[in-house]
Tab-separated table of C-alpha atoms in Angstrom:
chain	number	residue	atom	x	y	z
A	1	MET	CA	17.801	-13.490	-2.644
A	2	LYS	CA	16.328	-16.980	-2.821
A	3	ILE	CA	13.713	-18.074	-5.344
A	4	VAL	CA	11.405	-20.909	-4.295
A	5	ASN	CA	9.775	-22.902	-7.123
A	6	ASP	CA	11.749	-20.973	-9.696
A	7	HIS	CA	9.839	-22.630	-12.569
A	8	LEU	CA	7.065	-20.174	-11.693
A	9	ALA	CA	9.390	-17.155	-11.536
A	10	VAL	CA	8.568	-14.640	-14.258
A	11	LYS	CA	9.294	-10.971	-13.637
A	12	ALA	CA	6.500	-8.437	-14.005
A	13	ARG	CA	6.332	-6.434	-17.219
A	14	LEU	CA	7.253	-2.881	-16.243
A	15	THR	CA	6.949	0.549	-17.818
A	16	THR	CA	9.283	3.527	-17.362
A	17	PRO	CA	9.712	4.440	-13.666
A	18	THR	CA	7.793	7.508	-12.544
A	19	GLU	CA	9.351	10.736	-11.268
A	20	ASN	CA	6.406	11.221	-8.890
A	21	GLY	CA	6.828	11.502	-5.144
A	22	PHE	CA	4.423	10.032	-2.587
A	23	LEU	CA	3.272	10.986	0.887
A	24	LEU	CA	1.654	8.086	2.705
A	25	LEU	CA	-0.450	8.722	5.813
A	26	ALA	CA	-1.928	5.523	7.275
A	27	ALA	CA	-4.003	5.407	10.471
A	28	GLU	CA	-5.297	2.598	12.678
A	29	THR	CA	-8.512	4.079	14.067
A	30	GLY	CA	-10.675	0.988	14.647
A	31	ARG	CA	-10.345	-2.696	15.383
A	32	TRP	CA	-10.462	-5.795	13.205
A	33	ALA	CA	-12.452	-9.007	13.469
A	34	GLY	CA	-10.146	-11.396	11.647
A	35	PRO	CA	-9.867	-10.124	8.059
A	36	LEU	CA	-12.636	-7.503	8.401
A	37	PRO	CA	-12.515	-4.016	9.939
A	38	LEU	CA	-15.198	-3.488	12.551
A	39	PRO	CA	-17.502	-0.542	11.813
A	40	THR	CA	-16.967	2.540	13.984
A	41	ARG	CA	-18.526	5.980	14.099
A	42	SER	CA	-15.146	7.613	14.597
A	43	ARG	CA	-13.831	6.294	11.267
A	44	GLY	CA	-16.741	7.830	9.390
A	45	ARG	CA	-16.327	11.113	11.257
A	46	VAL	CA	-12.598	11.290	10.500
A	47	LEU	CA	-13.122	10.523	6.818
A	48	ALA	CA	-15.850	13.153	6.556
A	49	GLN	CA	-13.432	15.738	7.955
A	50	ALA	CA	-10.514	14.482	5.848
A	51	ARG	CA	-12.281	14.759	2.481
A	52	PRO	CA	-12.314	18.581	2.252
A	53	LEU	CA	-8.709	18.751	3.479
A	54	CYS	CA	-7.665	16.309	0.742
A	55	ALA	CA	-9.513	18.409	-1.825
A	56	ARG	CA	-7.733	21.582	-0.666
A	57	LEU	CA	-4.297	19.944	-0.842
A	58	ALA	CA	-5.061	18.574	-4.310
A	59	ARG	CA	-5.466	22.141	-5.653
A	60	ARG	CA	-1.730	22.716	-5.488
A	61	ASP	CA	0.100	22.854	-8.826
A	62	ASP	CA	2.759	20.427	-7.591
A	63	VAL	CA	0.188	17.824	-6.469
A	64	LEU	CA	-1.307	15.411	-8.998
A	65	GLU	CA	-3.844	13.784	-6.676
A	66	VAL	CA	-4.759	13.289	-3.029
A	67	THR	CA	-6.776	10.137	-2.423
A	68	PRO	CA	-8.354	8.941	0.839
A	69	PHE	CA	-9.129	5.238	1.330
A	70	ARG	CA	-10.995	3.098	3.861
A	71	ALA	CA	-10.082	-0.540	4.518
A	72	THR	CA	-12.432	-3.377	3.596
A	73	LEU	CA	-10.404	-6.617	3.876
A	74	ARG	CA	-7.100	-8.149	4.948
A	75	PRO	CA	-6.191	-10.990	2.548
A	76	PRO	CA	-3.725	-13.730	3.526
A	77	GLY	CA	-0.224	-12.445	4.265
A	78	GLU	CA	3.078	-13.667	5.647
A	79	GLY	CA	5.543	-12.824	8.410
A	80	GLY	CA	3.798	-12.239	11.735
A	81	ARG	CA	6.611	-13.932	13.648
A	82	LEU	CA	9.207	-11.897	11.740
A	83	LEU	CA	7.466	-8.649	12.710
A	84	ARG	CA	7.433	-9.629	16.379
A	85	ARG	CA	11.119	-10.497	16.253
A	86	ALA	CA	11.937	-7.154	14.596
A	87	GLY	CA	9.702	-5.151	16.935
A	88	VAL	CA	7.616	-3.831	14.033
A	89	ARG	CA	3.929	-3.133	14.565
A	90	PRO	CA	1.634	-5.158	12.260
A	91	ALA	CA	-0.182	-3.093	9.639
A	92	ARG	CA	-3.823	-2.674	10.667
A	93	TYR	CA	-4.489	0.635	8.966
A	94	ASP	CA	-8.156	1.222	8.243
A	95	ILE	CA	-7.639	4.730	6.793
A	96	VAL	CA	-5.009	5.774	4.253
A	97	VAL	CA	-4.383	9.102	2.559
A	98	LEU	CA	-2.029	9.000	-0.425
A	99	VAL	CA	-0.595	12.182	-1.943
A	100	ARG	CA	1.080	11.951	-5.352
A	101	THR	CA	3.300	14.889	-6.298
A	102	ARG	CA	4.733	15.789	-9.688
A	103	THR	CA	8.290	15.040	-8.566
A	104	VAL	CA	10.058	13.698	-5.507
A	105	ALA	CA	11.563	17.183	-5.012
A	106	ASP	CA	8.042	18.585	-4.469
A	107	LEU	CA	7.421	16.484	-1.347
A	108	GLU	CA	9.068	18.838	1.145
A	109	THR	CA	7.222	21.866	-0.228
A	110	VAL	CA	3.895	20.051	-0.002
A	111	ARG	CA	4.589	19.110	3.616
A	112	THR	CA	4.983	22.806	4.442
A	113	ASP	CA	1.432	23.513	3.256
A	114	PRO	CA	-0.732	24.210	6.368
A	115	VAL	CA	-3.265	21.637	5.153
A	116	TRP	CA	-0.796	18.741	5.541
A	117	PRO	CA	-0.190	19.126	9.316
A	118	GLU	CA	-3.921	19.740	9.752
A	119	LEU	CA	-4.669	16.457	8.008
A	120	THR	CA	-1.938	14.668	9.939
A	121	THR	CA	-3.224	15.978	13.262
A	122	LEU	CA	-6.785	14.939	12.415
A	123	LEU	CA	-5.769	11.316	11.844
A	124	THR	CA	-3.235	11.199	14.679
A	125	GLU	CA	-5.734	12.386	17.286
A	126	ALA	CA	-8.287	9.778	16.156
A	127	ALA	CA	-5.889	6.830	15.829
A	128	ARG	CA	-4.102	4.461	18.178
A	129	HIS	CA	-1.247	4.331	15.664
A	130	VAL	CA	-0.230	6.328	12.584
A	131	HIS	CA	2.402	5.606	9.955
A	132	ARG	CA	3.566	8.424	7.707
A	133	THR	CA	6.408	8.497	5.246
A	134	ALA	CA	7.649	10.139	2.057
A	135	ALA	CA	8.579	7.777	-0.738
A	136	ALA	CA	9.727	7.369	-4.315
A	137	ALA	CA	8.876	4.596	-6.748
A	138	PRO	CA	11.809	2.580	-8.140
A	139	ALA	CA	9.555	0.918	-10.725
A	140	ARG	CA	5.950	0.624	-11.882
A	141	ILE	CA	3.687	-1.592	-13.914
A	142	ALA	CA	1.460	1.438	-14.524
A	143	ASP	CA	0.143	4.347	-12.471
A	144	VAL	CA	-2.648	3.142	-10.208
A	145	ASP	CA	-6.063	3.993	-11.631
A	146	HIS	CA	-8.053	5.584	-8.813
A	147	GLU	CA	-11.396	4.918	-10.448
A	148	PRO	CA	-13.896	5.144	-7.552
A	149	ASP	CA	-15.301	1.623	-7.992
A	150	ASN	CA	-11.934	-0.158	-8.086
A	151	CYS	CA	-10.453	-2.267	-5.292
A	152	PHE	CA	-7.122	-0.936	-4.063
A	153	LEU	CA	-4.228	-2.750	-2.460
A	154	PHE	CA	-1.638	-1.409	-0.071
A	155	ASN	CA	0.804	-4.168	0.816
A	156	TYR	CA	3.105	-3.207	3.694
A	157	PHE	CA	6.404	-5.098	3.354
A	158	HIS	CA	9.029	-5.349	6.060
A	159	CYS	CA	12.497	-6.675	5.206
A	160	ASP	CA	15.998	-5.841	6.374
A	161	ASP	CA	17.243	-5.646	2.770
A	162	ARG	CA	15.635	-3.040	0.466
A	163	GLN	CA	17.014	-4.654	-2.680
A	164	VAL	CA	15.804	-8.134	-1.769
A	165	VAL	CA	12.229	-7.012	-1.095
A	166	PHE	CA	12.179	-5.084	-4.377
A	167	ASP	CA	13.550	-8.052	-6.342
A	168	ILE	CA	10.996	-10.421	-4.803
A	169	TRP	CA	8.224	-7.892	-5.521
A	170	HIS	CA	9.322	-7.955	-9.183
A	171	TYR	CA	8.722	-11.711	-9.346
A	172	THR	CA	5.561	-11.866	-7.240
A	173	ALA	CA	4.052	-8.965	-9.199
A	174	GLY	CA	4.705	-11.083	-12.276
A	175	TRP	CA	2.611	-13.861	-10.704
A	176	PHE	CA	-0.219	-11.395	-10.075
A	177	GLN	CA	-0.029	-10.161	-13.664
A	178	ARG	CA	-0.392	-13.685	-15.012
A	179	LYS	CA	-2.883	-15.087	-12.515
A	180	THR	CA	-5.080	-12.083	-11.654
A	181	ALA	CA	-4.653	-9.756	-14.657
A	182	LEU	CA	-3.069	-7.114	-12.410
A	183	PRO	CA	-3.360	-3.894	-14.468
A	184	ASP	CA	-1.222	-1.516	-12.410
A	185	SER	CA	1.173	-1.403	-9.496
A	186	VAL	CA	3.565	1.152	-7.997
A	187	PRO	CA	5.994	-0.003	-5.288
A	188	MET	CA	6.934	2.890	-2.982
A	189	GLN	CA	10.221	2.916	-1.053
A	190	PRO	CA	10.783	5.386	1.826
A	191	LEU	CA	13.292	8.138	1.122
A	192	PRO	CA	16.485	8.317	3.223
A	193	GLY	CA	15.716	9.520	6.731
A	194	GLU	CA	12.025	8.602	6.530
A	195	PRO	CA	10.309	5.978	8.741
A	196	ASP	CA	11.062	2.618	7.147
A	197	ASP	CA	9.496	-0.071	9.311
A	198	TYR	CA	7.810	-0.943	6.026
A	199	THR	CA	10.728	-1.174	3.615
A	200	LEU	CA	8.383	-1.071	0.642
A	201	VAL	CA	4.654	-0.366	0.309
A	202	ASN	CA	3.118	-1.665	-2.876
A	203	HIS	CA	0.047	0.125	-4.232
A	204	ALA	CA	-2.120	-1.524	-6.894
A	205	SER	CA	-5.721	-1.897	-8.038
A	206	TRP	CA	-8.176	-4.285	-9.669
A	207	PRO	CA	-11.652	-3.583	-11.072
A	208	THR	CA	-13.396	-5.968	-8.635
A	209	LEU	CA	-12.645	-8.338	-5.768
A	210	ARG	CA	-13.469	-11.365	-7.896
A	211	THR	CA	-10.692	-10.325	-10.288
A	212	PHE	CA	-8.041	-11.309	-7.763
A	213	LEU	CA	-9.418	-12.714	-4.499
A	214	PRO	CA	-10.253	-16.229	-5.809
A	215	GLY	CA	-6.661	-16.488	-7.006
A	216	LEU	CA	-5.402	-15.905	-3.477
A	217	LEU	CA	-7.777	-18.402	-1.924
A	218	LEU	CA	-7.913	-21.136	-4.574
A	219	ARG	CA	-4.644	-21.165	-6.524
A	220	PRO	CA	-2.046	-23.374	-4.787
A	221	SER	CA	0.794	-21.388	-6.370
A	222	PHE	CA	-0.184	-18.312	-4.344
A	223	ARG	CA	1.091	-20.139	-1.272
A	224	THR	CA	3.799	-22.259	-2.893
A	225	PHE	CA	5.298	-19.358	-4.860
A	226	VAL	CA	4.157	-15.936	-3.592
A	227	LEU	CA	3.954	-16.564	0.158
A	228	ALA	CA	6.780	-19.107	0.043
A	229	ASN	CA	9.181	-16.577	-1.482
A	230	PHE	CA	8.258	-13.973	1.114
A	231	ALA	CA	9.005	-16.499	3.859
A	232	ALA	CA	12.241	-17.719	2.271
A	233	ASN	CA	13.592	-14.163	2.062
A	234	ASP	CA	12.518	-12.974	5.530
A	235	ILE	CA	9.865	-10.649	4.139
A	236	ALA	CA	6.747	-9.827	6.106
A	237	ALA	CA	3.934	-9.039	3.666
A	238	GLN	CA	0.799	-7.422	5.079
A	239	PRO	CA	-1.767	-6.740	2.355
A	240	ILE	CA	-4.893	-4.675	3.003
A	241	VAL	CA	-7.629	-4.000	0.449
A	242	TYR	CA	-9.288	-0.587	0.433
A	243	ARG	CA	-12.042	1.354	-1.251
A	244	ARG	CA	-11.663	4.943	-2.309
A	245	VAL	CA	-13.558	7.427	-0.160
A	246	ARG	CA	-15.883	9.457	-2.379
């Protein structure tokens, strides 16, 4: 691991790691115009059909929450050339469904529920590309608050070294805590045998866009520390901001 501008390197303040497991289902159903997803009827139709399925799955005793999201913005990222070299598809997911289970051991049981393949089929048939994986969280700042009005981040990281991307996340999350008052964050790492094009997917939230977006656009240290450390460690970071689907 290399640290660029190490005078800015302060690790994030963490709480006790969670025992929760996570199922991530991300679908690319529409197209993007630069940083913005283009509106499509199919996205609205898919989300309307997904909501009751999410509600049914959330009734299980071993499921804590099932949350659908729609994309609103792609902030600046890093690593397009690295993705092309590795043969990894860029993250352009405009729909995400996140399932949080009580424990990692509950994930397989939840995937046997008939609702899960029904939900997966719904998104797969409507999408040009789908990413799905089961994951655990090696650390957390705090559980992500899925308050309906919040802005939610999924940052899709690709790196050949799982430990390096986690260590760099620890430092860059510290930057976000200091510069954007980041209240929560849960990095999710795919379990053994799961699809791992994205070595780590970080999930986080802020109350509003203005809480964090100006920091990305206006603070020089976002590029000289955050993006620079991704580049120096061969990490492709692909952040997408979402809203919760009500």
